[in-house]
Amino acid sequence: MKTRTTYGFALLMLFVMACASGPRSQATPAELAAFEKMISDKSFQVDASWAQPMASQGLNSIANAGLLPRGSSASRIDIAGSGGYLRIVGDSVMADLPYFGERQMGGAYNPQKGGIQFNGIPKEFTIEPNKKGDGKTLRFNISQNQEGYRVIAQIYPSNYTTITIASTHRTTIWYQGTVSEYEREK
């Protein structure tokens, strides 16, 4: 009987957690206006705090060896102190994000530049309202050093952001972070 009660309680807790609200939260009208202005001005930066690489045997081996930051796993890596970002300024996009995953095609090995880095004017840049909720979806393609990237970013007024980057040379990776207005250096 006690086992049945324990399982029932665990199932109830799982159901309650599954029904909890996600990253989207109700924003005030002032927050929504500031969010819309930041997006329409195309002057913002996403600071990545988590990387979510595709699971692979190589990443599992690294995790099992204890080589990932504390609190990380092979499928979710804490990158909060890395300085990783995706920046949109006018018509230009810039990114410098750490990469965890597997390279699918050969390329020059440079231990100083192993992450996802690009800087330039993207192709097929679109900003659309999210299908669900009150955020925006950014999509664009960009190439850098013979490698092409397809980037999709979901940005919410709560400043929560997810980024998906598919590469022509590497496995897909996802990032989570926060968005803020980009302050140009003077």
CSV table of C-alpha atoms in Angstrom, one decimal:
chain,number,residue,atom,x,y,z
A,1,MET,CA,0.0,0.0,0.0
A,2,LYS,CA,2.8,2.4,0.9
A,3,THR,CA,4.5,1.7,-2.5
A,4,ARG,CA,1.3,2.5,-4.3
A,5,THR,CA,0.9,5.8,-2.4
A,6,THR,CA,4.5,6.7,-3.2
A,7,TYR,CA,4.1,6.0,-6.9
A,8,GLY,CA,0.8,7.9,-6.9
A,9,PHE,CA,2.5,10.9,-5.3
A,10,ALA,CA,5.4,10.8,-7.7
A,11,LEU,CA,3.0,10.6,-10.7
A,12,LEU,CA,1.0,13.6,-9.3
A,13,MET,CA,4.2,15.6,-8.9
A,14,LEU,CA,5.3,14.8,-12.4
A,15,PHE,CA,1.9,15.9,-13.7
A,16,VAL,CA,2.0,19.2,-11.8
A,17,MET,CA,5.6,19.9,-13.1
A,18,ALA,CA,4.5,19.1,-16.7
A,19,CYS,CA,1.7,21.6,-16.4
A,20,ALA,CA,3.8,24.4,-15.0
A,21,SER,CA,4.3,27.4,-17.2
A,22,GLY,CA,7.4,27.6,-19.4
A,23,PRO,CA,9.7,30.5,-20.1
A,24,ARG,CA,7.0,32.7,-21.3
A,25,SER,CA,5.5,34.9,-18.7
A,26,GLN,CA,3.0,37.8,-18.9
A,27,ALA,CA,4.9,41.0,-19.5
A,28,THR,CA,3.6,44.4,-18.6
A,29,PRO,CA,2.7,46.8,-21.4
A,30,ALA,CA,5.8,48.8,-20.8
A,31,GLU,CA,8.0,45.7,-21.0
A,32,LEU,CA,6.3,44.6,-24.2
A,33,ALA,CA,6.8,48.1,-25.7
A,34,ALA,CA,10.5,48.0,-24.8
A,35,PHE,CA,10.8,44.5,-26.2
A,36,GLU,CA,9.2,45.5,-29.5
A,37,LYS,CA,11.4,48.6,-29.8
A,38,MET,CA,14.6,46.5,-29.2
A,39,ILE,CA,13.6,44.0,-31.8
A,40,SER,CA,12.5,46.6,-34.4
A,41,ASP,CA,15.7,48.6,-33.9
A,42,LYS,CA,17.7,45.4,-34.5
A,43,SER,CA,20.1,46.3,-31.7
A,44,PHE,CA,20.3,43.5,-29.2
A,45,GLN,CA,22.5,40.8,-27.8
A,46,VAL,CA,21.8,37.3,-26.5
A,47,ASP,CA,24.2,36.1,-23.8
A,48,ALA,CA,24.3,32.3,-23.7
A,49,SER,CA,24.3,30.6,-20.4
A,50,TRP,CA,23.6,26.9,-21.4
A,51,ALA,CA,24.6,24.8,-24.4
A,52,GLN,CA,22.7,21.7,-25.4
A,53,PRO,CA,24.6,19.7,-27.9
A,54,MET,CA,23.3,16.6,-29.7
A,55,ALA,CA,24.0,13.5,-27.6
A,56,SER,CA,26.9,11.4,-28.9
A,57,GLN,CA,29.2,8.7,-27.6
A,58,GLY,CA,32.1,11.2,-27.6
A,59,LEU,CA,30.2,13.7,-25.4
A,60,ASN,CA,29.1,10.9,-23.1
A,61,SER,CA,32.8,9.8,-22.7
A,62,ILE,CA,33.8,13.4,-21.9
A,63,ALA,CA,31.0,13.7,-19.3
A,64,ASN,CA,31.9,10.3,-17.8
A,65,ALA,CA,35.5,11.4,-17.5
A,66,GLY,CA,34.4,14.4,-15.4
A,67,LEU,CA,35.7,17.0,-17.9
A,68,LEU,CA,32.5,19.1,-18.0
A,69,PRO,CA,31.8,22.0,-15.7
A,70,ARG,CA,30.2,21.3,-12.4
A,71,GLY,CA,26.4,20.9,-12.7
A,72,SER,CA,26.7,20.0,-16.4
A,73,SER,CA,25.8,16.8,-18.3
A,74,ALA,CA,26.5,15.6,-21.8
A,75,SER,CA,23.3,17.1,-23.0
A,76,ARG,CA,23.3,20.4,-21.0
A,77,ILE,CA,26.5,22.3,-20.4
A,78,ASP,CA,26.8,25.4,-18.2
A,79,ILE,CA,28.6,28.1,-20.3
A,80,ALA,CA,27.5,31.1,-18.2
A,81,GLY,CA,31.1,32.4,-17.7
A,82,SER,CA,32.2,31.9,-21.3
A,83,GLY,CA,31.2,35.2,-22.7
A,84,GLY,CA,29.3,33.5,-25.6
A,85,TYR,CA,26.9,35.8,-27.5
A,86,LEU,CA,24.8,36.3,-30.6
A,87,ARG,CA,24.5,40.0,-31.5
A,88,ILE,CA,22.2,41.7,-34.0
A,89,VAL,CA,23.2,45.3,-34.9
A,90,GLY,CA,21.3,46.8,-37.8
A,91,ASP,CA,21.9,44.5,-40.8
A,92,SER,CA,24.8,42.7,-39.3
A,93,VAL,CA,25.0,39.6,-37.1
A,94,MET,CA,27.9,38.5,-34.9
A,95,ALA,CA,28.4,35.4,-32.8
A,96,ASP,CA,31.1,33.9,-30.7
A,97,LEU,CA,29.6,30.8,-29.0
A,98,PRO,CA,31.5,27.8,-27.5
A,99,TYR,CA,30.8,24.6,-29.4
A,100,PHE,CA,30.3,21.1,-28.0
A,101,GLY,CA,29.7,18.3,-30.4
A,102,GLU,CA,31.2,16.6,-33.4
A,103,ARG,CA,32.6,18.0,-36.6
A,104,GLN,CA,31.1,16.2,-39.6
A,105,MET,CA,33.5,17.5,-42.2
A,106,GLY,CA,37.2,18.2,-42.2
A,107,GLY,CA,38.4,21.7,-41.6
A,108,ALA,CA,41.5,23.5,-40.4
A,109,TYR,CA,42.1,22.8,-36.7
A,110,ASN,CA,42.6,25.9,-34.7
A,111,PRO,CA,42.3,25.5,-30.9
A,112,GLN,CA,41.9,29.2,-30.5
A,113,LYS,CA,38.8,29.3,-32.8
A,114,GLY,CA,36.9,26.0,-32.1
A,115,GLY,CA,33.6,27.6,-31.4
A,116,ILE,CA,30.8,29.0,-33.6
A,117,GLN,CA,32.0,32.3,-34.9
A,118,PHE,CA,30.6,34.5,-37.6
A,119,ASN,CA,30.4,38.2,-38.4
A,120,GLY,CA,28.6,39.7,-41.4
A,121,ILE,CA,25.4,40.4,-43.2
A,122,PRO,CA,23.1,37.4,-43.2
A,123,LYS,CA,21.0,36.0,-46.0
A,124,GLU,CA,17.2,35.4,-45.7
A,125,PHE,CA,16.9,37.3,-42.4
A,126,THR,CA,13.4,37.3,-41.1
A,127,ILE,CA,11.7,38.3,-37.8
A,128,GLU,CA,8.2,36.9,-37.2
A,129,PRO,CA,5.8,36.7,-34.3
A,130,ASN,CA,6.0,33.3,-32.5
A,131,LYS,CA,3.2,30.9,-33.4
A,132,LYS,CA,2.4,30.5,-29.7
A,133,GLY,CA,2.8,33.2,-27.1
A,134,ASP,CA,4.2,36.7,-27.2
A,135,GLY,CA,7.7,36.4,-28.6
A,136,LYS,CA,9.6,36.7,-31.9
A,137,THR,CA,11.3,34.2,-34.1
A,138,LEU,CA,14.5,35.2,-35.9
A,139,ARG,CA,15.8,33.2,-38.8
A,140,PHE,CA,18.8,33.7,-41.0
A,141,ASN,CA,21.6,32.0,-42.9
A,142,ILE,CA,25.2,33.1,-42.8
A,143,SER,CA,28.5,31.7,-44.0
A,144,GLN,CA,32.0,32.1,-42.5
A,145,ASN,CA,35.2,30.4,-43.7
A,146,GLN,CA,33.5,27.8,-46.0
A,147,GLU,CA,31.0,26.8,-43.2
A,148,GLY,CA,27.4,27.7,-43.5
A,149,TYR,CA,25.0,28.2,-40.5
A,150,ARG,CA,21.2,28.2,-40.3
A,151,VAL,CA,20.2,30.1,-37.1
A,152,ILE,CA,16.8,30.2,-35.5
A,153,ALA,CA,16.3,32.2,-32.3
A,154,GLN,CA,13.2,32.4,-30.2
A,155,ILE,CA,13.1,35.6,-28.1
A,156,TYR,CA,10.5,36.3,-25.4
A,157,PRO,CA,9.7,39.6,-23.6
A,158,SER,CA,10.8,37.9,-20.4
A,159,ASN,CA,14.3,38.1,-21.9
A,160,TYR,CA,14.5,34.3,-22.2
A,161,THR,CA,16.0,33.1,-25.5
A,162,THR,CA,16.7,29.8,-27.2
A,163,ILE,CA,19.0,29.6,-30.2
A,164,THR,CA,19.3,26.7,-32.6
A,165,ILE,CA,22.4,26.5,-34.9
A,166,ALA,CA,22.6,24.0,-37.7
A,167,SER,CA,26.0,23.9,-39.5
A,168,THR,CA,27.1,22.4,-42.7
A,169,HIS,CA,30.2,21.0,-40.9
A,170,ARG,CA,29.0,20.1,-37.4
A,171,THR,CA,26.2,18.6,-35.5
A,172,THR,CA,23.3,20.8,-34.5
A,173,ILE,CA,23.5,22.6,-31.1
A,174,TRP,CA,21.0,24.6,-29.0
A,175,TYR,CA,21.7,27.5,-26.6
A,176,GLN,CA,19.7,29.1,-23.9
A,177,GLY,CA,20.3,32.6,-22.6
A,178,THR,CA,19.0,36.1,-22.0
A,179,VAL,CA,18.5,38.9,-24.4
A,180,SER,CA,19.2,42.6,-23.7
A,181,GLU,CA,19.5,45.8,-25.7
A,182,TYR,CA,23.0,46.1,-27.2
A,183,GLU,CA,24.8,49.2,-26.0
A,184,ARG,CA,27.4,50.2,-28.6
A,185,GLU,CA,30.8,51.0,-27.3
A,186,LYS,CA,31.8,54.7,-27.6
